Coordinates of C-alpha atoms and ligand atoms in Angstrom, one line a residue:
X1 CA 7.1 20.9 4.4
X2 CA 7.9 17.4 2.7
X3 CA 5.6 14.7 4.4
X4 CA 6.4 11.3 3.8
X5 CA 3.9 8.2 4.6
X6 CA 5.7 5.1 5.3
X7 CA 4.3 1.5 6.2
X8 CA 5.0 -2.1 6.4
X9 CA 2.8 -4.7 6.3
X10 CA 0.1 -5.5 9.1
X11 CA 1.2 -9.0 10.3
X12 CA -0.9 -11.9 10.8
X13 CA -1.3 -12.6 14.5
X14 CA -1.7 -16.5 14.0
X15 CA 1.7 -16.9 15.4
X16 CA 4.6 -15.2 17.0
X17 CA 7.2 -12.9 15.3
X18 CA 9.8 -14.1 13.2
X19 CA 12.4 -12.5 11.0
X20 CA 10.6 -11.5 8.2
X21 CA 8.3 -9.7 10.4
X22 CA 11.6 -7.9 11.8
X23 CA 13.1 -7.2 8.5
X24 CA 10.3 -5.1 6.5
X25 CA 9.7 -3.1 9.5
X26 CA 13.4 -2.7 10.0
X27 CA 13.9 -0.9 6.2
X28 CA 10.9 1.0 7.0
X29 CA 11.9 2.0 10.1
X30 CA 15.2 3.4 8.5
X31 CA 13.5 5.5 5.8
X32 CA 11.1 7.0 8.4
X33 CA 14.3 8.0 10.5
X34 CA 15.9 9.1 8.0
X35 CA 13.4 11.2 6.4
X36 CA 12.7 12.9 9.5
X37 CA 16.9 13.8 10.0
X38 CA 15.9 15.5 6.7
X39 CA 13.1 17.3 8.4
X40 CA 10.5 15.7 6.8
X41 CA 6.8 15.2 8.4
X42 CA 6.8 11.6 8.5
X43 CA 3.6 9.1 9.4
X44 CA 5.7 6.0 9.9
X45 CA 2.6 3.2 10.4
X46 CA 2.9 -0.8 11.6
X47 CA 0.2 -3.3 12.7
X48 CA -1.7 -6.3 13.1
X49 CA -3.9 -8.1 10.5
X50 CA -6.2 -9.7 12.8
X51 CA -9.4 -11.1 10.7
X52 CA -9.7 -14.3 8.5
X53 CA -9.8 -17.9 8.7
X54 CA -6.5 -18.1 9.5
X55 CA -6.5 -16.6 12.8
X56 CA -9.5 -17.9 13.4
X57 CA -8.2 -21.0 13.0
X58 CA -4.9 -20.5 15.1
X59 CA -7.2 -19.6 18.3
X60 CA -9.5 -22.4 17.8
X61 CA -5.9 -24.1 18.0
X62 CA -5.2 -22.4 20.9
X63 CA -8.7 -22.8 22.7
X64 CA -9.0 -19.6 23.0
X65 CA -12.0 -16.9 21.7
X66 CA -10.4 -14.7 18.8
X67 CA -10.5 -11.3 20.6
X68 CA -8.8 -13.2 23.6
X69 CA -6.3 -14.5 21.3
X70 CA -5.7 -11.5 18.9
X71 CA -5.3 -9.0 21.9
X72 CA -2.4 -11.6 23.3
X73 CA -0.3 -12.4 20.0
X74 CA -0.6 -8.8 18.8
X75 CA 0.9 -8.0 22.0
X76 CA 4.2 -9.6 21.1
X77 CA 4.0 -7.4 17.8
X78 CA 4.0 -4.1 19.8
X79 CA 7.2 -5.6 21.7
X80 CA 9.4 -6.6 19.0
X81 CA 8.8 -3.1 17.7
X82 CA 10.3 -2.0 20.8
X83 CA 12.3 -4.5 21.2
X84 CA 13.9 -3.5 17.8
X85 CA 13.9 0.1 18.3
X86 CA 11.2 0.9 15.7
X87 CA 10.1 4.5 15.6
X88 CA 6.4 3.5 14.3
X89 CA 4.0 6.5 15.0
X90 CA 0.8 4.4 15.2
X91 CA 0.2 0.8 15.6
X92 CA -2.8 -0.3 14.0
X93 CA -5.0 -3.4 14.8
X94 CA -8.0 -4.2 12.5
X95 CA -10.2 -5.4 15.3
X96 CA -9.9 -1.6 16.2
X97 CA -13.8 0.3 15.7
X98 CA -11.9 2.6 13.6
X99 CA -11.0 0.1 11.3
X100 CA -14.1 -1.4 11.0
X101 CA -16.0 2.0 10.1
X102 CA -13.0 2.6 7.5
X103 CA -13.9 -1.2 6.1
X104 CA -17.3 -0.3 5.9
X105 CA -17.0 3.0 4.7
X106 CA -15.3 1.8 1.8
X107 CA -17.3 -1.1 0.8
X108 CA -20.1 1.4 1.0
X109 CA -18.6 3.5 -1.9
X110 CA -17.4 0.6 -3.6
X111 CA -21.2 -0.8 -4.1
X112 CA -22.6 3.2 -4.5
X113 CA -20.4 3.3 -7.6
X114 CA -21.6 -0.7 -8.8
X115 CA -18.1 -1.6 -8.3
X116 CA -19.5 -4.6 -6.5
X117 CA -21.7 -7.2 -7.2
X118 CA -23.3 -10.5 -5.7
X119 CA -22.8 -13.8 -7.1
X120 CA -21.5 -17.0 -6.5
X121 CA -18.0 -18.7 -5.7
X122 CA -16.7 -21.7 -6.3
X123 CA -13.2 -22.4 -6.4
X124 CA -10.1 -23.9 -5.0
X125 CA -8.8 -21.7 -1.5
X126 CA -5.9 -21.5 0.5
X127 CA -6.6 -20.6 4.1
X128 CA -2.8 -20.4 4.5
X129 CA -2.3 -17.5 2.3
X130 CA -6.0 -16.5 2.4
X131 CA -6.3 -16.8 -1.6
X132 CA -8.0 -18.2 -4.1
X133 CA -5.9 -20.3 -6.9
X134 CA -7.2 -21.5 -10.3
X135 CA -6.9 -25.3 -11.5
X136 CA -3.8 -24.6 -13.6
X137 CA -1.7 -23.3 -10.8
X138 CA -2.0 -26.1 -8.6
X139 CA -0.3 -29.7 -8.0
X140 CA -1.1 -32.7 -6.5
X141 CA 0.4 -35.1 -4.2
X142 CA -1.5 -38.1 -2.4
X143 CA -4.8 -36.7 -3.2
X144 CA -4.2 -33.2 -1.8
X145 CA -3.9 -30.2 -3.9
X146 CA -1.2 -27.6 -3.1
X147 CA -0.7 -23.5 -4.3
X148 CA 2.3 -22.2 -5.8
X149 CA 3.3 -21.4 -2.3
X150 CA 3.0 -24.8 -0.9
X151 CA 0.0 -24.2 1.1
X152 CA -2.8 -27.0 0.7
X153 CA -6.2 -26.0 -0.9
X154 CA -9.8 -26.9 -0.8
X155 CA -12.8 -26.5 -2.7
X156 CA -15.1 -23.7 -1.9
X157 CA -18.2 -22.7 -3.0
X158 CA -20.3 -19.9 -1.5
X159 CA -22.4 -16.7 -2.2
X160 CA -20.1 -14.1 -2.8
X161 CA -19.9 -10.6 -3.3
X162 CA -17.1 -9.7 -5.8
X163 CA -15.1 -6.5 -6.9
X164 CA -14.9 -5.8 -10.9
X165 CA -11.4 -5.8 -10.5
X166 CA -11.1 -7.1 -14.5
X167 CA -12.3 -3.5 -15.6
X168 CA -9.4 -1.5 -13.3
X169 CA -6.2 -3.7 -15.1
X170 CA -6.2 -1.4 -18.5
X171 CA -5.5 1.5 -16.1
X172 CA -3.4 -0.4 -13.7
X173 CA -1.1 -0.9 -16.6
X174 CA -1.1 2.3 -17.8
X175 CA -0.3 3.7 -14.6
X176 CA 2.4 1.4 -13.7
X177 CA 4.0 2.6 -17.1
X178 CA 3.5 6.5 -16.4
X179 CA 7.1 8.4 -16.3
X180 CA 9.1 8.7 -12.9
X181 CA 7.3 11.6 -10.8
X182 CA 4.0 11.6 -12.5
X183 CA 1.4 11.9 -9.6
X184 CA -0.7 9.2 -11.2
X185 CA 2.1 6.6 -11.5
X186 CA 2.0 3.2 -9.3
X187 CA 6.1 2.6 -8.9
X188 CA 6.9 -1.1 -8.6
X189 CA 10.0 -1.6 -7.5
X190 CA 12.3 -4.0 -7.7
X191 CA 12.1 -4.0 -11.7
X192 CA 11.4 -7.9 -11.7
X193 CA 9.1 -7.4 -9.4
X194 CA 7.4 -4.8 -11.7
X195 CA 7.9 -7.0 -14.9
X196 CA 6.1 -10.3 -12.8
X197 CA 2.9 -8.0 -12.0
X198 CA 2.7 -6.6 -15.4
X199 CA 2.6 -9.8 -17.1
X200 CA 0.5 -11.3 -14.9
X201 CA -2.1 -9.1 -15.8
X202 CA -1.5 -9.2 -19.0
X203 CA -1.6 -13.3 -19.0
X204 CA -4.7 -12.2 -17.2
X205 CA -6.1 -10.0 -19.9
X206 CA -5.4 -12.2 -22.9
X207 CA -6.9 -15.5 -21.1
X208 CA -10.3 -13.9 -20.4
X209 CA -10.3 -10.5 -22.2
X210 CA -10.1 -7.2 -20.4
X211 CA -13.5 -6.3 -18.5
X212 CA -14.5 -9.8 -17.8
X213 CA -15.9 -11.1 -15.1
X214 CA -13.6 -13.7 -14.9
X215 CA -11.0 -11.3 -13.6
X216 CA -13.0 -10.3 -10.7
X217 CA -12.5 -10.6 -7.2
X218 CA -14.4 -12.6 -4.9
X219 CA -14.2 -10.1 -1.6
X220 CA -16.8 -11.8 0.5
X221 CA -17.0 -14.9 2.6
X222 CA -19.9 -16.8 4.2
X223 CA -18.4 -20.0 5.5
X224 CA -16.9 -18.2 8.7
X225 CA -17.8 -15.1 11.0
X226 CA -14.2 -13.7 12.2
X227 CA -14.2 -10.5 10.2
X228 CA -15.5 -7.1 9.0
X229 CA -19.6 -7.7 8.3
X230 CA -20.6 -6.6 5.0
X231 CA -22.9 -3.4 5.5
X232 CA -26.5 -4.4 4.8
X233 CA -25.5 -8.1 4.2
X234 CA -24.3 -9.7 8.0
X235 CA -24.7 -13.0 6.6
X236 CA -21.1 -12.2 4.7
X237 CA -17.4 -11.0 6.1
X238 CA -15.5 -8.8 4.2
X239 CA -12.1 -10.9 2.5
X240 CA -9.5 -10.5 4.9
X241 CA -7.2 -8.9 2.1
X242 CA -9.8 -6.3 1.5
X243 CA -10.1 -5.6 5.4
X244 CA -6.3 -5.7 5.4
X245 CA -4.6 -3.2 2.8
X246 CA -7.7 -1.1 4.2
X247 CA -5.7 -0.4 7.4
X248 CA -3.5 1.9 5.6
X249 CA -6.3 4.6 4.6
X250 CA -7.5 4.0 8.0
X251 CA -5.0 5.3 9.9
X252 CA -4.7 8.3 7.8
X253 CA -8.7 8.7 8.9
X254 CA -10.5 7.4 6.1
X255 CA -13.1 8.5 5.9
X256 CA -12.7 11.6 7.1
X257 CA -11.5 13.6 4.6
X258 CA -11.1 16.7 7.4
X259 CA -8.6 13.8 9.6
X260 CA -5.5 15.7 10.6
X261 CA -3.8 13.0 8.9
X262 CA -5.2 12.5 5.6
X263 CA -2.8 15.2 4.5
X264 CA -0.2 11.6 4.4
X265 CA -2.3 10.0 2.1
X266 CA -1.5 8.6 -0.9
X267 CA 1.6 6.7 0.9
X268 CA 5.0 7.6 -0.3
X269 CA 5.7 3.3 -0.2
X270 CA 4.6 0.8 0.9
X271 CA 7.3 -1.7 2.1
X272 CA 6.6 -5.4 1.2
X273 CA 7.7 -9.2 1.2
X274 CA 7.5 -10.3 -2.3
X275 CA 4.7 -12.9 -1.5
X276 CA 2.6 -10.1 -1.1
X277 CA 3.5 -7.9 -4.2
X278 CA 0.3 -8.9 -6.2
X279 CA -2.2 -7.6 -3.6
X280 CA -0.8 -4.4 -2.9
X281 CA 0.2 -3.9 -6.7
X282 CA -3.1 -4.8 -8.6
X283 CA -5.9 -5.5 -5.6
X284 CA -5.0 -2.7 -3.6
X285 CA -4.4 0.5 -6.2
X286 CA -7.7 -0.8 -7.7
X287 CA -10.0 -1.0 -4.9
X288 CA -8.8 2.5 -4.2
X289 CA -9.0 4.0 -7.9
X290 CA -12.7 2.4 -7.8
X291 CA -13.4 4.5 -4.5
X292 CA -12.3 7.9 -6.1
X293 CA -8.8 7.3 -4.0
X294 CA -5.7 8.2 -4.9
X295 CA -3.3 4.9 -5.1
X296 CA -0.5 4.7 -3.2
X297 CA 2.7 6.1 -5.0
X298 CA 5.2 2.9 -4.6
X299 CA 5.2 -0.5 -3.5
X300 CA 8.8 -2.2 -2.6
X301 CA 9.5 -5.7 -2.4
X302 CA 12.2 -7.3 -0.2
X303 CA 13.3 -10.7 -0.4
X304 CA 13.4 -13.7 1.9
X305 CA 15.7 -15.1 4.2
X306 CA 16.7 -18.6 4.6
X307 CA 18.8 -20.0 7.5
X308 CA 22.0 -21.4 7.2
X309 CA 21.2 -22.4 3.8
X310 CA 17.9 -23.7 4.5
X311 CA 14.5 -22.4 3.5
X312 CA 13.0 -21.2 6.9
X313 CA 10.0 -23.1 8.3
X314 CA 8.2 -24.1 11.5
X315 CA 8.3 -27.8 10.7
X316 CA 12.0 -27.6 10.2
X317 CA 12.6 -25.9 13.5
X318 CA 14.9 -23.6 12.3
X319 CA 12.5 -19.9 12.5
X320 CA 14.8 -17.1 13.6
X321 CA 13.5 -15.4 16.4
X322 CA 14.3 -11.6 16.1
X323 CA 14.3 -11.5 19.8
X324 CA 16.9 -13.7 20.6
X325 CA 19.1 -12.6 17.6
X326 CA 19.0 -8.9 19.9
X327 CA 19.6 -10.7 22.8
X328 CA 23.0 -12.6 21.9
X329 CA 24.2 -9.8 19.8
X330 CA 22.6 -6.7 20.7
X331 CA 20.6 -4.1 18.8
X332 CA 22.2 -2.3 16.3
X333 CA 24.4 -4.7 15.1
X334 CA 21.9 -6.8 14.5
X335 CA 19.6 -4.0 12.3
X336 CA 23.3 -3.5 10.7
X337 CA 23.4 -6.8 9.4
X338 CA 20.2 -7.3 8.4
X339 CA 20.2 -4.4 6.0
X340 CA 24.1 -4.6 5.3
X341 CA 24.2 -8.1 4.3
X342 CA 22.1 -8.7 1.3
X343 CA 20.9 -6.5 -1.5
X344 CA 17.5 -5.0 -0.6
X345 CA 15.1 -6.8 -2.9
X346 CA 17.2 -10.2 -3.3
X347 CA 16.9 -13.5 -1.3
X348 CA 19.5 -13.7 1.2
X349 CA 21.1 -16.2 3.8
X350 CA 21.3 -15.8 7.7
X351 CA 24.5 -17.1 9.0
X352 CA 26.3 -16.6 12.2
X353 CA 29.9 -16.6 10.2
X354 CA 28.6 -14.1 7.9
X355 CA 26.9 -11.7 10.8
X356 CA 30.4 -12.3 13.0
X357 CA 32.3 -11.0 9.5
X358 CA 30.2 -8.0 9.2
X359 CA 30.0 -6.9 12.9
X360 CA 33.8 -7.8 14.1
X361 CA 35.1 -6.5 10.6
X362 CA 33.1 -3.6 9.7
X363 CA 31.5 -2.0 12.9
X364 CA 33.7 -3.0 15.5
X365 CA 37.4 -3.5 13.5
X366 CA 36.9 -0.5 11.1
X367 CA 34.1 1.9 12.7
X368 CA 34.6 1.1 15.9
X369 CA 38.6 1.4 15.9
X370 CA 38.4 4.5 13.8
X371 CA 36.4 6.2 16.6
X372 CA 38.1 5.0 19.5
X373 CA 41.8 5.8 18.2
X374 CA 40.8 9.1 17.0
X375 CA 38.9 10.1 20.7
X376 CA 41.7 8.8 22.7
X377 CA 44.4 10.7 20.8
X378 CA 42.5 14.0 21.1
X379 CA 41.6 13.1 25.0
X380 CA 45.5 12.2 25.6
X381 CA 47.3 14.2 23.4
X382 CA 44.7 17.5 23.7
X383 CA 43.8 17.3 27.2
X384 CA 40.5 16.1 25.6
X385 CA 39.6 19.3 24.1
X386 CA 38.5 19.8 20.2
X387 CA 41.0 21.1 18.1
X388 CA 40.6 24.2 16.2
X389 CA 39.0 23.9 12.3
X390 CA 42.0 23.4 10.3
X391 CA 42.6 23.8 6.4
X392 CA 42.5 21.1 4.3
X393 CA 45.7 20.4 3.2
X394 CA 46.4 18.6 -0.1
X395 CA 46.9 15.5 2.1
X396 CA 43.2 15.9 3.5
X397 CA 41.4 16.1 0.1
X398 CA 40.9 12.6 -0.3
X399 CA 39.3 12.1 3.6
X400 CA 36.9 15.4 2.3
X401 CA 36.5 14.3 -1.1
X402 CA 33.8 11.5 0.1
X403 CA 32.6 13.3 2.8
X404 CA 31.3 16.2 1.1
X405 CA 29.1 14.4 -1.1
X406 CA 28.2 11.6 1.7
X407 CA 24.9 13.1 2.5
X408 CA 23.4 12.9 -0.6
X409 CA 24.9 9.7 -1.6
X410 CA 23.2 7.6 0.8
X411 CA 19.7 9.9 0.6
X412 CA 20.1 9.1 -3.4
X413 CA 20.0 5.2 -2.0
X414 CA 17.9 5.2 0.7
X415 CA 15.1 7.1 -2.0
X416 CA 15.6 3.8 -3.8
X417 CA 15.6 1.5 -1.1
X418 CA 19.6 0.2 -1.7
X419 CA 20.0 0.0 1.7
X420 CA 23.1 -1.7 1.3
X421 CA 24.4 0.5 -1.0
X422 CA 24.1 2.9 1.4
X423 CA 25.8 1.0 4.0
X424 CA 28.8 -0.1 1.2
X425 CA 29.0 4.0 0.6
X426 CA 29.5 5.0 4.5
X427 CA 31.8 1.8 4.8
X428 CA 33.9 2.9 1.6
X429 CA 34.0 6.5 3.3
X430 CA 35.2 4.7 6.8
X431 CA 37.7 2.4 5.3
X432 CA 39.2 5.7 3.3
X433 CA 39.5 7.2 7.1
X434 CA 41.1 4.8 8.1
X435 CA 43.7 4.5 5.6
X436 CA 44.2 8.4 6.1
X437 CA 44.5 7.8 10.1
X438 CA 47.2 5.2 9.1
X439 CA 49.2 7.4 6.7
X440 CA 49.2 10.3 8.5
X441 CA 50.0 8.5 12.2
X442 CA 48.6 11.1 14.3
X443 CA 50.4 9.4 17.5
X444 CA 53.7 9.9 16.0
X445 CA 53.0 13.6 15.3
X446 CA 52.3 14.5 18.9
X447 CA 56.8 14.6 19.0
X448 CA 57.6 16.4 15.6
X449 CA 54.3 18.8 14.2
X450 CA 52.0 19.8 17.1
X451 CA 49.9 21.6 14.7
X452 CA 49.9 18.9 12.1
X453 CA 48.7 16.5 15.0
X454 CA 46.1 18.7 16.0
X455 CA 44.7 19.5 12.3
X456 CA 44.4 15.8 11.2
X457 CA 42.9 15.1 15.1
X458 CA 40.3 17.5 13.9
X459 CA 39.5 16.9 10.4
X460 CA 39.1 12.7 12.1
X461 CA 36.7 14.1 14.3
X462 CA 34.6 16.1 11.4
X463 CA 34.6 12.8 9.3
X464 CA 33.8 10.8 12.2
X465 CA 30.8 13.0 12.9
X466 CA 29.3 12.8 9.7
X467 CA 29.3 8.9 9.5
X468 CA 27.8 9.1 12.8
X469 CA 25.8 11.3 11.5
X470 CA 24.4 9.7 8.5
X471 CA 24.4 6.4 10.1
X472 CA 22.0 7.2 13.0
X473 CA 19.1 5.5 10.9
X474 CA 20.7 2.3 10.8
X475 CA 22.1 2.3 14.3
X476 CA 20.4 5.0 16.7
X477 CA 21.5 3.7 19.8
X478 CA 24.9 3.3 19.2
X479 CA 25.6 6.4 17.1
X480 CA 23.6 8.1 19.5
X481 CA 26.6 7.0 22.0
X482 CA 29.1 7.9 19.4
X483 CA 27.5 11.4 18.9
X484 CA 27.5 12.3 22.6
X485 CA 31.4 10.9 22.6
X486 CA 32.2 13.2 20.0
X487 CA 30.4 16.2 22.0
X488 CA 27.8 16.8 18.9
X489 CA 24.6 18.8 21.3
X490 CA 21.3 16.3 20.4
X491 CA 20.3 19.2 18.3
X492 CA 22.7 19.5 16.0
X493 CA 22.6 15.9 14.6
X494 CA 20.5 16.4 11.9
X495 CA 22.2 16.5 8.2
X496 CA 22.1 20.5 8.0
X497 CA 24.1 20.6 11.4
X498 CA 27.1 19.3 9.7
X499 CA 28.0 22.4 7.9
X500 CA 28.3 24.1 11.1
X501 CA 31.6 22.8 13.3
X502 CA 31.9 22.5 16.4
X503 CA 33.8 25.3 18.7
X504 CA 37.7 24.8 19.2
X505 CA 38.2 23.8 22.7
X506 CA 34.9 21.8 23.2
X507 CA 35.4 19.2 25.7
X508 CA 35.1 15.5 25.1
X509 CA 34.3 13.1 27.4
X510 CA 36.1 10.3 27.5
X511 CA 35.8 7.5 24.7
X512 CA 34.4 4.2 25.3
X513 CA 34.2 1.2 23.2
X514 CA 31.2 0.9 20.8
X515 CA 31.0 -2.6 19.8
X516 CA 32.0 -5.8 20.9
X517 CA 33.9 -8.3 18.6
X518 CA 32.0 -11.8 18.6
X519 CA 33.8 -15.1 18.9
X520 CA 33.8 -17.0 15.4
X521 CA 33.5 -20.8 15.9
Ligands
ME8_1 O1 1.3 -11.3 4.9 N1 12.0 -13.7 4.9 O2 1.4 -11.4 6.7 P1 2.7 -12.0 7.6 C1 11.8 -12.3 4.7 N2 -0.9 -9.7 7.0 N3 10.5 -12.0 4.9 C2 9.5 -12.9 5.3 C3 9.9 -14.2 5.7 C4 11.0 -14.5 5.4 N4 11.8 -15.6 5.2 N5 9.0 -14.6 5.5 C5 7.7 -13.7 6.0 C6 0.6 -10.8 5.8 N6 8.3 -13.0 5.3 C7 -0.4 -10.5 5.7 C8 0.1 -9.0 5.2 S1 -0.4 -6.0 4.5 C9 -1.9 -5.6 4.1 C10 -1.0 -7.7 4.7 C11 7.5 -11.6 5.4 O3 2.2 -12.1 8.6 C12 6.5 -11.6 4.1 O4 7.1 -11.6 2.8 O5 2.2 -13.3 6.9 C13 5.8 -10.1 4.7 O6 5.7 -9.1 4.5 C14 6.0 -10.5 6.3 O7 7.1 -10.8 6.2 C15 4.9 -11.9 6.8 O8 3.6 -11.3 7.1

């Protein structure tokens, strides 16, 4: 059986969940659900990143000890997962014993292989990013230096362990360039991000020479204690990104090669935001390769949302709360909008007008009405019983042309994380079906040609069943309701089942509206 291991970033528990958290996890959830419908054995992981100075500071500000603080905030991320309908198979917290054990085992392995050495670190550190920066990357305002991300930096000087990152960079470049499908290839998407990563590494090698200790990475800190202790030197805690990235193998059972879940490693895809690409495509595979562990196969970086044209920030007070959105518009419309509106991988704008346009135009008018008109006609004109499978006449050809290819087309798009294109493909089919129902006018056939009326309604039922089936990963609740209305049994909602028509005479329950329209201000 094919397997898929799909991950989201683990989220910092310094604050409550926002739209960015919901978005990355939603994309991962849709892919996980799709793969399950394809019959894959899926392991879908989410979790929280609970160590580091940033979280320690947030706990202090909240007047709580870090463990109590992380217990509380981590819970709000679990709630987000429930409210958003995420189908994750595990939820990892980096404060769990299994994770500390995995981090220490990875460290020990790296040390054993002479990939780590003790030195001294001096440099500019941004707590908000939990990252070091070079002086040439910084800007200065009012005597304060800032990282390119806008986070303030401070000079840090302390003893530190280093990871020999430099020596792995040429190997990473080689792997990014291997042909698609090569088992050692590290795939970075979209292409623009891949180019960025490659340029960044090449610049580093050009500036310092491959193998230079200047390219090595500081991976421990002594200035705070909220982290995983370095084995054998407890004055140090591990750099939070080494700790955090390791979650992906912890959950697969590392270091136990006999763990039931180890079969899932290497991960098929890490979903990340564009701001954390470097950590996932450079540091992470380098740590793994240095420890003799295969690297994840693919990293996909999505873009960032703005809110009504404005950058989202706490100081502007325009943070989008996903729970409030779901409360206001309902879960599935929000899930649909987030993946439909913006090409996955690009930045995009969240606006109420755009949301209303998509929901009213595509869900309520196009899909909702198509289903409602068809099912109401079957209810009224066919005594609520499914007409027999009918021959595909010339007039029906266009309806079926798109239909037969739909699953393959959506699968192709989703395998490339083209969520918006997948939805566009389904919506194009739905538009065709609306054209078909208008032209065939089955309501008028009742008086003129009952045989043809039955055929048209049966064809429409077949088409709507296919749309509902492929849309399940995007809108699980609403599509389950639609499949109920179509009388598709629960065990026949996978893609393979589309080949088996429902029997003639199947009783359909009375239809009910699936989507409600939103008032546009
Ligand atoms: O980075 N639009 O945690 P985090 C879209 N703990 N996505 C956004 C966004 C926006 N406006 N703002 C943030 C971390 N994000 C680390 C990850 S993984 C081993 C460790 C995304 O809580 C952002 O791109 O800061 C990132 O993927 C996530 O939300 C924020 O994660």
